[in-house]
Coordinates of C-alpha atoms in Angstrom, one line a residue:
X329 CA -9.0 32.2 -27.4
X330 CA -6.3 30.1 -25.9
X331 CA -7.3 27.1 -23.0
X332 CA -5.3 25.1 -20.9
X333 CA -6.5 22.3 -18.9
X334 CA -4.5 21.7 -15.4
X335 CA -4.9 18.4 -13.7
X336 CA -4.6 17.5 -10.0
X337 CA -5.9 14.4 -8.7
X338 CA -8.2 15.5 -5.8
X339 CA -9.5 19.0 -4.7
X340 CA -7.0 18.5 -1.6
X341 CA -4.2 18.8 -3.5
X342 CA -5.4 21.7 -6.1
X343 CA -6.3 23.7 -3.1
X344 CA -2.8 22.4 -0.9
X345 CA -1.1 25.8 0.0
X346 CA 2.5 26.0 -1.4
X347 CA 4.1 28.3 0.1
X348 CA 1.0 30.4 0.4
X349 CA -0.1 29.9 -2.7
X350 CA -3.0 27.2 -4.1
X351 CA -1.3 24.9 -6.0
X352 CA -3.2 25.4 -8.9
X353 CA -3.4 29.2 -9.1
X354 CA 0.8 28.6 -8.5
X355 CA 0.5 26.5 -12.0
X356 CA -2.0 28.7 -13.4
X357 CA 0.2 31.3 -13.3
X358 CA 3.0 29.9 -14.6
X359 CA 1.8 28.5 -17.5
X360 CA 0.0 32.3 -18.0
X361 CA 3.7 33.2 -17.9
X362 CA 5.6 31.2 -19.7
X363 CA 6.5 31.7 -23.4
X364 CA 7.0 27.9 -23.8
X365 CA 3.6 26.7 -22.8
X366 CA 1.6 29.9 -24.5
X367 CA -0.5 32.3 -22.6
X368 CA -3.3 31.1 -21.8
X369 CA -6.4 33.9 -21.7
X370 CA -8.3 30.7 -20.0
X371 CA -7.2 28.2 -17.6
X372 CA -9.3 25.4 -16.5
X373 CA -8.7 23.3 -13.1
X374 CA -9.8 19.9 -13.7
X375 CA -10.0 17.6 -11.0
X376 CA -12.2 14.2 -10.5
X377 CA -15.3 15.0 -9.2
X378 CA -14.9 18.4 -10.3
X379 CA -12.8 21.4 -8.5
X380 CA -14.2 22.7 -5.2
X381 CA -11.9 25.8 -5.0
X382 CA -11.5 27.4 -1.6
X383 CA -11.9 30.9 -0.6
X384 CA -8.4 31.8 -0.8
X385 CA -7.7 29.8 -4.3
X386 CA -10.3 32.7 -5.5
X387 CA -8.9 35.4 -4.2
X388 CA -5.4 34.4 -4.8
X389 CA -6.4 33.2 -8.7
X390 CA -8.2 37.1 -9.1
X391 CA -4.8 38.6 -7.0
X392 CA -2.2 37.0 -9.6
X393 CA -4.6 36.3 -12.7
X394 CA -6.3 39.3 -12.8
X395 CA -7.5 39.1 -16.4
X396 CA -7.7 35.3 -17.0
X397 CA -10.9 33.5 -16.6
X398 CA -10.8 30.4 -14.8
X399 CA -12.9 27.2 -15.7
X400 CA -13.9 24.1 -13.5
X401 CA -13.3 20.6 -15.5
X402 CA -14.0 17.0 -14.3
X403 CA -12.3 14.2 -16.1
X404 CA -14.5 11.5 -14.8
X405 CA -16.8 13.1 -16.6
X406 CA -15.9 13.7 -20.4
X407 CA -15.9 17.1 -20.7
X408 CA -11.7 17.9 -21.8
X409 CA -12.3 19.5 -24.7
X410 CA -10.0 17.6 -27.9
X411 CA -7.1 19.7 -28.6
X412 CA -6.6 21.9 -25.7
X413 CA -3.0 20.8 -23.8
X414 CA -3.7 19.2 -20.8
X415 CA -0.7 19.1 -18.1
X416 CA 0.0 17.9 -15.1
X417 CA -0.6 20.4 -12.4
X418 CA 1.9 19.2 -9.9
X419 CA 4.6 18.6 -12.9
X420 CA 4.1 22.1 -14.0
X421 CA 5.0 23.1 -10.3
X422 CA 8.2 21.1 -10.6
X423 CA 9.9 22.6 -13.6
X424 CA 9.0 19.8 -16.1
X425 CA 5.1 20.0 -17.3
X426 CA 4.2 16.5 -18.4
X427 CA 1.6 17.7 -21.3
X428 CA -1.3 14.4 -22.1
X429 CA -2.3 13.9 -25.3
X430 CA -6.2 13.5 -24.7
X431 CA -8.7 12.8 -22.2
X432 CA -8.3 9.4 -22.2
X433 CA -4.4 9.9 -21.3
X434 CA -5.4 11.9 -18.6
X435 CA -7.6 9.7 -17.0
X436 CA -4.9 7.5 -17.5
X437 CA -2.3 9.6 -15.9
X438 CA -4.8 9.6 -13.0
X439 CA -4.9 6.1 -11.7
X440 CA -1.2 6.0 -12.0
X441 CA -0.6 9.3 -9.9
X442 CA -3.2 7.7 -7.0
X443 CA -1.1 4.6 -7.0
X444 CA 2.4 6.9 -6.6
X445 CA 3.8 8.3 -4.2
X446 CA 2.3 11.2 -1.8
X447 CA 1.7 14.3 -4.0
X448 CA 1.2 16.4 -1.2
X449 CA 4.3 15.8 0.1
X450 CA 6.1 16.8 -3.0
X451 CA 4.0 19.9 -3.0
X452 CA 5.7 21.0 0.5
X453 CA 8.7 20.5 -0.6
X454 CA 8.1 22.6 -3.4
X455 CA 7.3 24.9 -1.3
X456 CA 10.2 24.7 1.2
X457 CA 12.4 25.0 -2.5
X458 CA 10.1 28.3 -3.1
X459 CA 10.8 29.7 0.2
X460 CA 14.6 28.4 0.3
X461 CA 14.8 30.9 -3.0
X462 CA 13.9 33.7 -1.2
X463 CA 17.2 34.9 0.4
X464 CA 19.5 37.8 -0.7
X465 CA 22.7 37.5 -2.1
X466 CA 23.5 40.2 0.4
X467 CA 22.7 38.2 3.0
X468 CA 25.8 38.0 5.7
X469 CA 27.1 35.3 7.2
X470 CA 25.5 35.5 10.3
X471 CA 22.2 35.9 8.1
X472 CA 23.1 33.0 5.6
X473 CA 24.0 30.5 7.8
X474 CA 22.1 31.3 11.6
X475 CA 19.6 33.9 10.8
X476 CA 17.7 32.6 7.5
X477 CA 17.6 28.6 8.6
X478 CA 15.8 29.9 11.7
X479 CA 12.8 32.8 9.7
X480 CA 12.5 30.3 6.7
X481 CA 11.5 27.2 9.4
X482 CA 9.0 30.1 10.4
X483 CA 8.0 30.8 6.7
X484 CA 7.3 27.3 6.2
X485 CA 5.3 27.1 9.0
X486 CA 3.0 30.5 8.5
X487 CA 2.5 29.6 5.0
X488 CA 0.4 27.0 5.7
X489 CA -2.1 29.4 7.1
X490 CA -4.3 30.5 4.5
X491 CA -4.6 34.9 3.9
X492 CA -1.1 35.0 5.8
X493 CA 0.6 38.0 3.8
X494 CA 4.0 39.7 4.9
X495 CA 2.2 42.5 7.3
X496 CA 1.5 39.3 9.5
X497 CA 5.0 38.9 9.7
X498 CA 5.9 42.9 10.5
X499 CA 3.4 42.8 13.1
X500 CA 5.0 39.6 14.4
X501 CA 8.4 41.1 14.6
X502 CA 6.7 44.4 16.0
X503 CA 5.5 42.1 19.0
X504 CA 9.0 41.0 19.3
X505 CA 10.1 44.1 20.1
X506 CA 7.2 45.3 22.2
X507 CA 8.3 41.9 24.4
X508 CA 11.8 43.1 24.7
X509 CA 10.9 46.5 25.5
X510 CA 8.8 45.5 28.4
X511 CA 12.1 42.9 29.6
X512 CA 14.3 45.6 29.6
X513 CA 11.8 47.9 31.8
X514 CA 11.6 45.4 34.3
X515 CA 14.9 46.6 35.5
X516 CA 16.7 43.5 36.3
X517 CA 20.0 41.8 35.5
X518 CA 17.5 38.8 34.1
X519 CA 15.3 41.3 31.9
X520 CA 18.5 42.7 30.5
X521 CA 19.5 39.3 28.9
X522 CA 15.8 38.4 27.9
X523 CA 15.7 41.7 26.1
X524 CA 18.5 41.4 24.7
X525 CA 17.5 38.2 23.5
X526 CA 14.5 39.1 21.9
X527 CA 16.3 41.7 20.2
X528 CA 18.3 39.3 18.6
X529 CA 14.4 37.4 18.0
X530 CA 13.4 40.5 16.1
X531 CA 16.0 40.6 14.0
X532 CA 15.6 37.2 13.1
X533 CA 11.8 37.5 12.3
X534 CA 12.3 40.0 10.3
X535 CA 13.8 38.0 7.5
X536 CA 10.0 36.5 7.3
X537 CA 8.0 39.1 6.1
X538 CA 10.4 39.4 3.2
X539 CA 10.5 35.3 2.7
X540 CA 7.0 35.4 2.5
X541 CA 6.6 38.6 0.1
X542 CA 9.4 37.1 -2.2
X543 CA 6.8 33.8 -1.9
X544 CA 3.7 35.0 -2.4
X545 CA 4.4 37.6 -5.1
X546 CA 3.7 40.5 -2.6
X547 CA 6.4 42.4 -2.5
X548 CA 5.9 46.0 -2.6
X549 CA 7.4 49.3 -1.5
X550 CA 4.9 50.0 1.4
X551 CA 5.9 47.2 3.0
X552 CA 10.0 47.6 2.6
X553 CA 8.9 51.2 4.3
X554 CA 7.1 49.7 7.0
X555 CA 9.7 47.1 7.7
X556 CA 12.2 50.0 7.9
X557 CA 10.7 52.2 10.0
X558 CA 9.8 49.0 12.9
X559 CA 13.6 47.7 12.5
X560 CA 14.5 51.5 13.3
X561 CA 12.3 51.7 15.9
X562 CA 12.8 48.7 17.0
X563 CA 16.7 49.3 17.6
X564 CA 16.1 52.9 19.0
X565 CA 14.2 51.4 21.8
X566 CA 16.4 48.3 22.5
X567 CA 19.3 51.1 23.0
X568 CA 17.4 53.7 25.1
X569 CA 15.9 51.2 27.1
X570 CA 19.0 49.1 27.7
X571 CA 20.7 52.1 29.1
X572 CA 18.0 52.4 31.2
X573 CA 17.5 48.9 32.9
X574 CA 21.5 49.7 33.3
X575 CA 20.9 53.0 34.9
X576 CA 17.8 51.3 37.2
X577 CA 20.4 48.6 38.1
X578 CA 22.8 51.3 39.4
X579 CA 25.5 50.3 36.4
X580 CA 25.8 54.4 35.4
X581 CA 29.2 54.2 33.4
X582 CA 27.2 51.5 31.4
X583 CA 24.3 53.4 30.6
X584 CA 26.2 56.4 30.2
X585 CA 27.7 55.0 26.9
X586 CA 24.6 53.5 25.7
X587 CA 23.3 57.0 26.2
X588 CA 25.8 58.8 24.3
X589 CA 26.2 55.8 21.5
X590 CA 22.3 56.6 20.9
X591 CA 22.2 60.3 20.2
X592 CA 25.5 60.0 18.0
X593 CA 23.0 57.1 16.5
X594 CA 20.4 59.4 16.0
X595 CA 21.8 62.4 15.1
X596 CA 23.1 60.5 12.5
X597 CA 19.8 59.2 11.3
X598 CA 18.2 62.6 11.5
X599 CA 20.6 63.3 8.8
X600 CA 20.2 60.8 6.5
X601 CA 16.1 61.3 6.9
X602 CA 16.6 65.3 6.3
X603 CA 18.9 65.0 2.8
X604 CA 16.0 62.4 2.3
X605 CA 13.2 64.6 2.5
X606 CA 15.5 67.5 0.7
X607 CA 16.0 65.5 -2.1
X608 CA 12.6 64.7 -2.3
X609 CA 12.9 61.2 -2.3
X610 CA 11.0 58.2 -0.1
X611 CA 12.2 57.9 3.7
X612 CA 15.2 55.7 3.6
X613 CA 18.4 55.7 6.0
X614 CA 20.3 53.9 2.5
X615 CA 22.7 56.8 1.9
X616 CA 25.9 55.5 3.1
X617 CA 25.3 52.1 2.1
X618 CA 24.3 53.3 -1.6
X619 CA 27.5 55.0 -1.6
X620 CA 29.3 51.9 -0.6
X621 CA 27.5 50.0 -3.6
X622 CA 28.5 52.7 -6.0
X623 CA 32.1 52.9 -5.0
X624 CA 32.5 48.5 -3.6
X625 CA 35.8 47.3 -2.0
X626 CA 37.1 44.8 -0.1
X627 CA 36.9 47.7 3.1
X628 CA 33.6 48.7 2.2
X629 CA 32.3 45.2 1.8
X630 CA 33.6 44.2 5.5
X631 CA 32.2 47.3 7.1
X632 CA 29.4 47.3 5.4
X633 CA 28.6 43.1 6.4
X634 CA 30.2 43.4 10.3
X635 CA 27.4 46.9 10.8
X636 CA 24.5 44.7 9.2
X637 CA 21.3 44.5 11.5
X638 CA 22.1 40.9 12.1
X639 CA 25.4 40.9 13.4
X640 CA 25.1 43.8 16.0
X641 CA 21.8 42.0 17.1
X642 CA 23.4 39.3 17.6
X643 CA 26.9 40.8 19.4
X644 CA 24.6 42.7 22.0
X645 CA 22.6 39.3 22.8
X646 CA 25.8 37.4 23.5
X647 CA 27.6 40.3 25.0
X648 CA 24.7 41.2 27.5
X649 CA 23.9 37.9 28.1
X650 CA 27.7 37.1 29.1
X651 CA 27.9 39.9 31.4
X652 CA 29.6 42.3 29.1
X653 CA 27.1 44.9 28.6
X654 CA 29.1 47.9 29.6
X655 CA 32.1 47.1 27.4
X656 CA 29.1 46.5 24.4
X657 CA 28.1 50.0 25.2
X658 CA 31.2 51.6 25.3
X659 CA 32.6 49.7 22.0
X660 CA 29.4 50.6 20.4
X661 CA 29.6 54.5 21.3
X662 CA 32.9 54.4 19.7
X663 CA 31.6 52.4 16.5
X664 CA 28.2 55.1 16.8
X665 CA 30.8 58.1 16.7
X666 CA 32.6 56.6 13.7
X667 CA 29.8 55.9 11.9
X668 CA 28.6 59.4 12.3
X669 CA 31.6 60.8 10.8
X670 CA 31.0 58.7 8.1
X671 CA 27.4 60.2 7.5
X672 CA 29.1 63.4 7.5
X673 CA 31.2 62.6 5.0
X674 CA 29.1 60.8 2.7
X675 CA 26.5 62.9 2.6
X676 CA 28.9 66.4 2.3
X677 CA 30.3 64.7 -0.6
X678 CA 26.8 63.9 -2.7
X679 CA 26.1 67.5 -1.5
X680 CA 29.3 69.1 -3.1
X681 CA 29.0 66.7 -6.6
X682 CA 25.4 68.0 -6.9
X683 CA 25.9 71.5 -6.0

């Protein structure tokens, strides 16, 4: 049976949330994992005065260590078992696990650690380094560089709740979108903008759920499907509605493109969900852009990155908001009728190479 003994200075900082995670089940899991350190089949938290873990330091140790038995020690108290490695919890968190020789070294350690500097704030920003890890190397540029500084200031923030988990986050950008939707059916000039606005809101927030996912180790394919289908939603109703407020506000040409941009938008979407179903595959609208990753150029690449959910989201919130909502809506029926062409093509093509 393999031990190792992590050390943290106060139960305050065992239990200190980084980036959603307990510090020490966040070490305990990476010493579990890593080939240099040993896996450990037993992990015990020692802290002076003995560990006091909180309700969500249990769940999260039986979430991520399912099958590794977790052990309380107390250092004031003698009971570090010789020859078992004890490390620094908080070092183990940064990359460089400072392992103490004994019991006495620990203790040791200790008083020197009490006298440093703030451990806590080292452990948040660990956790903003965690959380700054998170993006895609897909990411745009309106994503990497407006988008992502704004939803990983949120993540920061949500993770210090403890039993936040990504669904919190989809049901935040849901509410979003339930907000804009009731903007735009006021039927004003002013609800126009503030919905577009908050469509723009949406698409920001929902970088968050997958920040926090990548973060907390909770990624999983029923939440990517549930992300999808409020983002499509989401835009769907931002476009109808749009039209509408337009239509309401006696601006007909307007919402005459919006309403012929949004059945060339769905028609095309019906598409891709059909061949999805056909194929017997999960609901996805990824045909066309797997197609573009299979086949990549420079053309692909910019159409791909200027069609992205964050740029449009953010075209139609500075558009509207300018006063240029009818030439958004006509430009974007024209881009809609492209793009369905494009379906068409794409998806005759994987229909003729598997026939």
């Amino acid at each position: 049976m393999t031990r190792a003994v992590l050390l943290f200075s106060s139960n305050v900082e065992a239990n200190h949330l980084v980036a959603g995670i307990p510090a020490a089940v966040r070490a305990g899991v990476i010493v579990h994992q890593s080939q240099e350190l040993g896996s450990s089949d037993v992990v015990i938290i020692a802290v002076p005065g003995g560990w006091q873990p909180t309700r969500w330091a249990k769940s999260e140790f039986a979430r991520l260590l399912p099958n590794v038995r977790v052990a309380k020690g107390n250092p004031d108290q003698g009971d570090l078992t010789e020859g078992i490695p004890i490390m620094d919890g908080v070092s183990v968190l940064c990359g460089e696990p400072v392992v103490l020789a004994n019991q006495d070294a620990a203790v040791h350690w200790l008083a020197q650690e009490r006298q440093g500097p703030g451990q806590i704030r080292l452990l948040n920003t660990i956790g903003k380094d965690i959380v700054r890890a998170t993006g895609k190397t897909s990411d745009g540029l309106v994503s990497r560089y407006l988008n992502r500084p704004i939803s990983r200031a949120i993540s920061n923030i949500v993770l210090k709740i403890p039993g936040v988990t990504p669904i919190h986050a989809t049901g935040l950008a849901a509410f979003t979108g339930v907000l804009m939707a009731a903007c735009l059916l006021f039927g004003s000039a002013w609800g126009l903008i503030a919905g577009a606005l908050l469509f723009h809101a949406a698409s920001v927030i929902d970088g968050v759920d997958g920040e926090i996912a990548r973060a907390t180790k909770r990624s999983s394919q029923f939440g990517a499907k549930l992300d999808t289908i409020i983002d499509g939603i989401t835009n769907l109703a931002f476009l109808s509605l749009a039209s509408l407020n337009l239509w309401m506000q006696g601006q007909f040409d307007a919402a005459t493109y919006g309403a012929v941009g949004l059945g060339l938008l769905a028609t095309g979407l019906t598409a891709l969900g059909l061949r999805s179903i056909a194929m017997g595959g999960p609901f996805t609208f990824d045909a066309v852009k797997n197609n573009f990753n299979a086949n990549p150029s420079k053309v692909k690449n910019t159409l791909a990155s200027i069609t992205s959910r964050d740029v449009y989201a953010l075209v139609f919130a500075l558009t509207f908001a300018l006063g240029f909502a009818e030439w958004m809506l006509l430009l974007f029926a024209l881009a809609a009728g492209i793009w369905l062409i494009t379906i068409s093509t794409v998806l005759l093509r994987t229909t003729a190479r598997q026939s």
